[in-house]
PDB file of C-alpha atoms in Angstrom:
ATOM      1  CA  MET A   1       0.000   0.000   0.000  1.00  0.00           C
ATOM      2  CA  THR A   2       1.232   3.484  -0.900  1.00  0.00           C
ATOM      3  CA  VAL A   3      -0.355   6.763   0.142  1.00  0.00           C
ATOM      4  CA  ILE A   4      -0.372   9.194  -2.787  1.00  0.00           C
ATOM      5  CA  PRO A   5      -1.004  12.886  -2.079  1.00  0.00           C
ATOM      6  CA  GLU A   6      -3.014  14.792  -4.666  1.00  0.00           C
ATOM      7  CA  LEU A   7      -1.857  18.305  -5.525  1.00  0.00           C
ATOM      8  CA  GLN A   8      -4.670  20.505  -6.824  1.00  0.00           C
ATOM      9  CA  LEU A   9      -3.532  23.468  -8.914  1.00  0.00           C
ATOM     10  CA  ARG A  10      -5.062  26.194 -11.024  1.00  0.00           C
ATOM     11  CA  ASP A  11      -2.456  25.344 -13.692  1.00  0.00           C
ATOM     12  CA  PRO A  12      -1.376  21.682 -13.439  1.00  0.00           C
ATOM     13  CA  GLU A  13       0.793  21.938 -16.563  1.00  0.00           C
ATOM     14  CA  ALA A  14       2.886  24.734 -15.049  1.00  0.00           C
ATOM     15  CA  GLY A  15       3.053  22.711 -11.844  1.00  0.00           C
ATOM     16  CA  ARG A  16       4.281  19.671 -13.750  1.00  0.00           C
ATOM     17  CA  ARG A  17       7.058  21.700 -15.379  1.00  0.00           C
ATOM     18  CA  LEU A  18       8.172  23.100 -12.026  1.00  0.00           C
ATOM     19  CA  LEU A  19       8.152  19.746 -10.260  1.00  0.00           C
ATOM     20  CA  CYS A  20      10.073  18.023 -13.058  1.00  0.00           C
ATOM     21  CA  GLY A  21      12.473  20.824 -13.857  1.00  0.00           C
ATOM     22  CA  THR A  22      13.190  22.004 -10.319  1.00  0.00           C
ATOM     23  CA  PHE A  23      12.527  19.154  -7.894  1.00  0.00           C
ATOM     24  CA  GLY A  24      13.530  16.199 -10.059  1.00  0.00           C
ATOM     25  CA  PHE A  25      10.146  14.510 -10.501  1.00  0.00           C
ATOM     26  CA  ALA A  26       9.508  12.420 -13.620  1.00  0.00           C
ATOM     27  CA  GLU A  27       6.272  11.796 -15.489  1.00  0.00           C
ATOM     28  CA  ALA A  28       4.588   8.433 -14.925  1.00  0.00           C
ATOM     29  CA  GLY A  29       1.352   8.842 -16.920  1.00  0.00           C
ATOM     30  CA  GLN A  30      -2.268   9.444 -15.879  1.00  0.00           C
ATOM     31  CA  GLY A  31      -1.414  12.763 -14.240  1.00  0.00           C
ATOM     32  CA  ARG A  32       1.139  11.105 -11.955  1.00  0.00           C
ATOM     33  CA  LEU A  33       4.666  12.242 -11.167  1.00  0.00           C
ATOM     34  CA  VAL A  34       7.330  10.253  -9.339  1.00  0.00           C
ATOM     35  CA  PHE A  35      10.446  11.110  -7.355  1.00  0.00           C
ATOM     36  CA  HIS A  36      12.118   7.733  -6.765  1.00  0.00           C
ATOM     37  CA  ASP A  37       9.480   5.920  -4.631  1.00  0.00           C
ATOM     38  CA  GLN A  38       7.351   9.032  -4.021  1.00  0.00           C
ATOM     39  CA  GLN A  39       4.261   9.392  -6.205  1.00  0.00           C
ATOM     40  CA  ILE A  40       1.942  12.370  -6.479  1.00  0.00           C
ATOM     41  CA  VAL A  41      -1.127  13.085  -8.593  1.00  0.00           C
ATOM     42  CA  LEU A  42      -1.863  16.473 -10.146  1.00  0.00           C
ATOM     43  CA  SER A  43      -5.398  17.754 -10.668  1.00  0.00           C
ATOM     44  CA  ARG A  44      -7.031  21.024 -11.656  1.00  0.00           C
ATOM     45  CA  GLY A  45      -9.043  23.213  -9.275  1.00  0.00           C
ATOM     46  CA  THR A  46      -9.000  26.150  -6.913  1.00  0.00           C
ATOM     47  CA  THR A  47      -7.568  25.999  -3.419  1.00  0.00           C
ATOM     48  CA  GLU A  48      -7.406  27.927  -0.158  1.00  0.00           C
ATOM     49  CA  GLY A  49      -3.695  27.781   0.617  1.00  0.00           C
ATOM     50  CA  HIS A  50      -2.411  25.209   3.109  1.00  0.00           C
ATOM     51  CA  GLY A  51      -5.009  22.849   4.455  1.00  0.00           C
ATOM     52  CA  ALA A  52      -5.484  19.584   6.312  1.00  0.00           C
ATOM     53  CA  ILE A  53      -2.435  18.240   4.444  1.00  0.00           C
ATOM     54  CA  ASP A  54       0.311  20.788   4.982  1.00  0.00           C
ATOM     55  CA  HIS A  55       3.349  19.432   3.173  1.00  0.00           C
ATOM     56  CA  LEU A  56       5.120  16.651   1.375  1.00  0.00           C
ATOM     57  CA  ALA A  57       8.580  15.760   2.677  1.00  0.00           C
ATOM     58  CA  LEU A  58      11.191  14.288   0.350  1.00  0.00           C
ATOM     59  CA  ALA A  59      14.152  12.394   1.765  1.00  0.00           C
ATOM     60  CA  VAL A  60      17.521  13.494   0.392  1.00  0.00           C
ATOM     61  CA  PRO A  61      20.943  12.067   1.321  1.00  0.00           C
ATOM     62  CA  ASP A  62      22.633  15.496   1.346  1.00  0.00           C
ATOM     63  CA  LEU A  63      20.386  18.427   2.214  1.00  0.00           C
ATOM     64  CA  ASP A  64      22.919  21.110   1.358  1.00  0.00           C
ATOM     65  CA  ALA A  65      23.557  19.672  -2.099  1.00  0.00           C
ATOM     66  CA  ALA A  66      19.866  19.033  -2.806  1.00  0.00           C
ATOM     67  CA  ALA A  67      18.869  22.527  -1.685  1.00  0.00           C
ATOM     68  CA  ARG A  68      21.670  24.130  -3.667  1.00  0.00           C
ATOM     69  CA  ASP A  69      20.606  22.273  -6.816  1.00  0.00           C
ATOM     70  CA  ALA A  70      16.907  23.085  -6.388  1.00  0.00           C
ATOM     71  CA  LEU A  71      17.583  26.770  -5.728  1.00  0.00           C
ATOM     72  CA  ALA A  72      19.871  26.930  -8.750  1.00  0.00           C
ATOM     73  CA  ARG A  73      17.009  25.577 -10.863  1.00  0.00           C
ATOM     74  CA  GLY A  74      14.625  28.263  -9.620  1.00  0.00           C
ATOM     75  CA  ALA A  75      13.137  26.928  -6.375  1.00  0.00           C
ATOM     76  CA  GLN A  76      12.366  29.402  -3.602  1.00  0.00           C
ATOM     77  CA  VAL A  77      12.676  28.939   0.145  1.00  0.00           C
ATOM     78  CA  ASP A  78       9.380  28.983   2.051  1.00  0.00           C
ATOM     79  CA  LEU A  79      10.130  32.029   4.191  1.00  0.00           C
ATOM     80  CA  ALA A  80       7.136  31.362   6.433  1.00  0.00           C
ATOM     81  CA  ILE A  81       8.746  28.152   7.724  1.00  0.00           C
ATOM     82  CA  THR A  82      12.532  28.227   7.228  1.00  0.00           C
ATOM     83  CA  PRO A  83      13.473  31.868   6.535  1.00  0.00           C
ATOM     84  CA  ASP A  84      17.026  31.350   7.825  1.00  0.00           C
ATOM     85  CA  GLY A  85      17.835  28.278   5.774  1.00  0.00           C
ATOM     86  CA  PRO A  86      18.192  24.650   6.918  1.00  0.00           C
ATOM     87  CA  GLN A  87      17.026  23.851  10.447  1.00  0.00           C
ATOM     88  CA  THR A  88      17.562  20.913  12.808  1.00  0.00           C
ATOM     89  CA  ILE A  89      15.217  18.849  14.963  1.00  0.00           C
ATOM     90  CA  ALA A  90      17.317  16.759  17.331  1.00  0.00           C
ATOM     91  CA  GLU A  91      14.345  14.729  18.599  1.00  0.00           C
ATOM     92  CA  PHE A  92      13.434  13.125  15.243  1.00  0.00           C
ATOM     93  CA  TRP A  93      15.216   9.898  14.197  1.00  0.00           C
ATOM     94  CA  GLY A  94      18.443  10.717  16.001  1.00  0.00           C
ATOM     95  CA  GLY A  95      18.481  14.191  14.503  1.00  0.00           C
ATOM     96  CA  VAL A  96      17.263  15.553  11.158  1.00  0.00           C
ATOM     97  CA  ARG A  97      18.020  18.593   9.012  1.00  0.00           C
ATOM     98  CA  TYR A  98      15.307  20.127   6.864  1.00  0.00           C
ATOM     99  CA  LEU A  99      14.399  23.006   4.579  1.00  0.00           C
ATOM    100  CA  PHE A 100      10.992  24.031   3.273  1.00  0.00           C
ATOM    101  CA  LEU A 101      10.684  25.143  -0.348  1.00  0.00           C
ATOM    102  CA  GLN A 102       7.765  26.547  -2.293  1.00  0.00           C
ATOM    103  CA  GLY A 103       6.387  24.100  -4.804  1.00  0.00           C
ATOM    104  CA  PRO A 104       3.791  24.891  -7.480  1.00  0.00           C
ATOM    105  CA  GLU A 105       1.531  27.796  -6.486  1.00  0.00           C
ATOM    106  CA  GLY A 106       3.164  27.820  -3.056  1.00  0.00           C
ATOM    107  CA  ALA A 107       2.514  24.163  -2.131  1.00  0.00           C
ATOM    108  CA  ARG A 108       4.934  23.214   0.623  1.00  0.00           C
ATOM    109  CA  ILE A 109       7.683  20.711  -0.163  1.00  0.00           C
ATOM    110  CA  GLU A 110      10.162  19.817   2.552  1.00  0.00           C
ATOM    111  CA  LEU A 111      13.628  18.455   1.871  1.00  0.00           C
ATOM    112  CA  ILE A 112      14.825  16.390   4.811  1.00  0.00           C
ATOM    113  CA  GLU A 113      18.091  14.631   5.635  1.00  0.00           C
ATOM    114  CA  ARG A 114      18.436  11.990   8.357  1.00  0.00           C
ATOM    115  CA  PRO A 115      22.188  11.792   9.067  1.00  0.00           C
ATOM    116  CA  ALA A 116      21.810   9.191  11.847  1.00  0.00           C
ATOM    117  CA  THR A 117      19.297   6.935  10.073  1.00  0.00           C
ATOM    118  CA  PRO A 118      19.581   7.630   6.330  1.00  0.00           C
ATOM    119  CA  VAL A 119      16.622   7.000   4.034  1.00  0.00           C
ATOM    120  CA  GLY A 120      15.881   7.876   0.442  1.00  0.00           C
ATOM    121  CA  PRO A 121      16.151   9.557  -1.869  1.00  0.00           C
ATOM    122  CA  GLY A 122      12.399   9.565  -2.251  1.00  0.00           C
ATOM    123  CA  HIS A 123       9.517   9.442   0.194  1.00  0.00           C
ATOM    124  CA  ASP A 124      10.041  10.623   3.751  1.00  0.00           C
ATOM    125  CA  HIS A 125       6.613  11.624   5.075  1.00  0.00           C
ATOM    126  CA  ILE A 126       3.384  13.526   4.550  1.00  0.00           C
ATOM    127  CA  GLY A 127       2.813  16.293   7.112  1.00  0.00           C
ATOM    128  CA  LEU A 128      -0.645  16.714   8.644  1.00  0.00           C
ATOM    129  CA  PRO A 129      -1.365  19.418  11.240  1.00  0.00           C
ATOM    130  CA  CYS A 130      -4.018  18.419  13.768  1.00  0.00           C
ATOM    131  CA  ALA A 131      -6.435  20.382  15.904  1.00  0.00           C
ATOM    132  CA  ASP A 132      -7.417  17.080  17.565  1.00  0.00           C
ATOM    133  CA  LEU A 133      -4.482  14.682  17.517  1.00  0.00           C
ATOM    134  CA  ALA A 134      -6.360  11.832  19.194  1.00  0.00           C
ATOM    135  CA  ALA A 135      -9.203  11.948  16.674  1.00  0.00           C
ATOM    136  CA  THR A 136      -6.771  12.024  13.748  1.00  0.00           C
ATOM    137  CA  LEU A 137      -4.872   9.067  15.191  1.00  0.00           C
ATOM    138  CA  ASP A 138      -8.127   7.128  15.434  1.00  0.00           C
ATOM    139  CA  PHE A 139      -8.975   8.031  11.830  1.00  0.00           C
ATOM    140  CA  PHE A 140      -5.722   6.610  10.477  1.00  0.00           C
ATOM    141  CA  THR A 141      -5.727   3.613  12.817  1.00  0.00           C
ATOM    142  CA  GLU A 142      -9.051   2.595  11.272  1.00  0.00           C
ATOM    143  CA  LEU A 143      -7.315   2.745   7.873  1.00  0.00           C
ATOM    144  CA  GLY A 144      -4.631   0.349   9.092  1.00  0.00           C
ATOM    145  CA  ALA A 145      -1.886   2.777  10.131  1.00  0.00           C
ATOM    146  CA  ARG A 146       0.584   1.690  12.799  1.00  0.00           C
ATOM    147  CA  PRO A 147       2.575   3.829  15.255  1.00  0.00           C
ATOM    148  CA  ALA A 148       6.221   4.436  14.389  1.00  0.00           C
ATOM    149  CA  ALA A 149       7.327   7.133  16.851  1.00  0.00           C
ATOM    150  CA  SER A 150       5.962   9.544  19.436  1.00  0.00           C
ATOM    151  CA  VAL A 151       7.762  12.832  20.104  1.00  0.00           C
ATOM    152  CA  ARG A 152       7.025  15.803  22.336  1.00  0.00           C
ATOM    153  CA  LEU A 153       8.722  18.946  21.072  1.00  0.00           C
ATOM    154  CA  GLN A 154       9.178  21.474  23.865  1.00  0.00           C
ATOM    155  CA  ARG A 155       9.919  24.933  22.527  1.00  0.00           C
ATOM    156  CA  PRO A 156       9.660  28.496  23.921  1.00  0.00           C
ATOM    157  CA  GLU A 157       6.341  28.965  22.113  1.00  0.00           C
ATOM    158  CA  GLY A 158       4.861  25.832  23.670  1.00  0.00           C
ATOM    159  CA  VAL A 159       4.614  22.086  23.179  1.00  0.00           C
ATOM    160  CA  THR A 160       3.981  20.339  19.865  1.00  0.00           C
ATOM    161  CA  GLU A 161       2.875  16.725  20.084  1.00  0.00           C
ATOM    162  CA  VAL A 162       4.049  14.653  17.101  1.00  0.00           C
ATOM    163  CA  ARG A 163       3.114  11.123  16.094  1.00  0.00           C
ATOM    164  CA  PHE A 164       4.650   9.261  13.171  1.00  0.00           C
ATOM    165  CA  LEU A 165       2.561   6.483  11.636  1.00  0.00           C
ATOM    166  CA  THR A 166       3.310   3.977   8.911  1.00  0.00           C
ATOM    167  CA  LEU A 167       0.560   3.161   6.449  1.00  0.00           C
ATOM    168  CA  GLY A 168       1.818   0.534   4.049  1.00  0.00           C
ATOM    169  CA  ARG A 169       5.083   1.856   2.633  1.00  0.00           C
ATOM    170  CA  SER A 170       4.284   5.464   3.534  1.00  0.00           C
ATOM    171  CA  MET A 171       5.003   7.572   6.614  1.00  0.00           C
ATOM    172  CA  LEU A 172       2.553  10.103   8.044  1.00  0.00           C
ATOM    173  CA  GLU A 173       3.586  12.892  10.414  1.00  0.00           C
ATOM    174  CA  LEU A 174       0.711  14.045  12.615  1.00  0.00           C
ATOM    175  CA  TYR A 175       1.441  17.098  14.737  1.00  0.00           C
ATOM    176  CA  GLN A 176      -0.615  19.268  17.064  1.00  0.00           C
ATOM    177  CA  PRO A 177       1.079  22.644  17.587  1.00  0.00           C
ATOM    178  CA  PRO A 178       0.544  24.879  20.648  1.00  0.00           C
ATOM    179  CA  VAL A 179      -2.068  26.867  18.720  1.00  0.00           C
ATOM    180  CA  ALA A 180      -4.439  24.473  16.965  1.00  0.00           C
ATOM    181  CA  PRO A 181      -4.764  25.117  13.209  1.00  0.00           C
ATOM    182  CA  ALA A 182      -8.061  26.422  11.903  1.00  0.00           C
ATOM    183  CA  PRO A 183      -9.861  23.938   9.630  1.00  0.00           C
ATOM    184  CA  THR A 184      -8.928  24.656   5.998  1.00  0.00           C
ATOM    185  CA  PRO A 185      -9.700  21.407   4.198  1.00  0.00           C
ATOM    186  CA  HIS A 186      -9.356  22.664   0.622  1.00  0.00           C
ATOM    187  CA  GLY A 187      -5.605  23.138   0.571  1.00  0.00           C
ATOM    188  CA  LEU A 188      -3.145  22.736  -2.270  1.00  0.00           C
ATOM    189  CA  TRP A 189      -2.387  19.220  -1.078  1.00  0.00           C
ATOM    190  CA  ARG A 190      -6.011  18.265  -1.492  1.00  0.00           C
ATOM    191  CA  ARG A 191      -6.414  14.659  -0.319  1.00  0.00           C
ATOM    192  CA  LEU A 192      -4.704  11.311   0.160  1.00  0.00           C
ATOM    193  CA  LEU A 193      -5.264   8.556  -2.394  1.00  0.00           C
ATOM    194  CA  ILE A 194      -5.024   4.977  -1.150  1.00  0.00           C
ATOM    195  CA  ALA A 195      -5.669   1.851  -3.203  1.00  0.00           C
ATOM    196  CA  GLY A 196      -8.754   0.031  -1.957  1.00  0.00           C
ATOM    197  CA  ALA A 197      -9.710   2.678   0.593  1.00  0.00           C
ATOM    198  CA  ALA A 198     -13.294   3.850   0.848  1.00  0.00           C
ATOM    199  CA  ALA A 199     -13.802   7.585   0.382  1.00  0.00           C
ATOM    200  CA  ARG A 200     -14.087   9.277   3.757  1.00  0.00           C
ATOM    201  CA  THR A 201     -13.535  12.603   5.468  1.00  0.00           C
ATOM    202  CA  GLY A 202     -11.768  12.842   8.791  1.00  0.00           C
ATOM    203  CA  PRO A 203     -10.969  15.522  11.384  1.00  0.00           C
ATOM    204  CA  GLY A 204     -10.378  19.011  10.041  1.00  0.00           C
ATOM    205  CA  GLY A 205     -11.725  18.070   6.619  1.00  0.00           C
ATOM    206  CA  LEU A 206      -8.922  15.586   5.908  1.00  0.00           C
ATOM    207  CA  THR A 207     -10.033  13.574   2.867  1.00  0.00           C
ATOM    208  CA  VAL A 208      -9.101  10.060   1.789  1.00  0.00           C
ATOM    209  CA  ALA A 209     -10.206   8.557  -1.537  1.00  0.00           C
ATOM    210  CA  PRO A 210      -9.531   5.409  -3.563  1.00  0.00           C
ATOM    211  CA  VAL A 211      -6.418   5.901  -5.623  1.00  0.00           C
ATOM    212  CA  GLU A 212      -8.293   5.039  -8.840  1.00  0.00           C
ATOM    213  CA  ALA A 213     -10.634   7.991  -8.318  1.00  0.00           C
ATOM    214  CA  GLY A 214      -7.738  10.437  -8.194  1.00  0.00           C
ATOM    215  CA  PHE A 215      -6.121   9.603 -11.522  1.00  0.00           C
ATOM    216  CA  PRO A 216      -7.265  12.039 -14.209  1.00  0.00           C
ATOM    217  CA  ALA A 217      -8.054  10.461 -17.569  1.00  0.00           C
TER     218      ALA A 217
END
């Protein structure tokens, strides 16, 4: 089982060019793009910024080199998240380094390096902010997700509870920040497509659909 995020754009063709030319994705047919083992689906529509699915994280073996290459090809740093360049979270996987970039139409794409426990290149995780972490955990548990890690990030601005779940070959990062996010279900990362899953809507408008329903003709 693979969880495939759907990216909804006003101009999917421009998004395809950016993802392939800047981030290293390749076309796989039926509106799909792949970056090693990470798949995404592009669709056309209007959005309301960042929603129930906040970001897609891509594992890279060398963050500095990957960021340098992406920026040289025209990528832009997401100044709302990492305005000062690469950051570190010591509590994740023995320590990780990460940088947020702006994908098509501002969709968030994170580049992440795990020096202590290397993975990738390819899929690392899908980031989902939660107003009700327990309810979101229950939602994914019913889909077959299993716990992978539990982390409590204590920062000056407050505590962020983080839970990592595996669902098939994919990793989900659920996090509840000190200030709960307002529900904005119709974000750029629109929904999660899962083979064989029944269509359903979870906490905060989080949407899951069968993977077949998300592939444009």
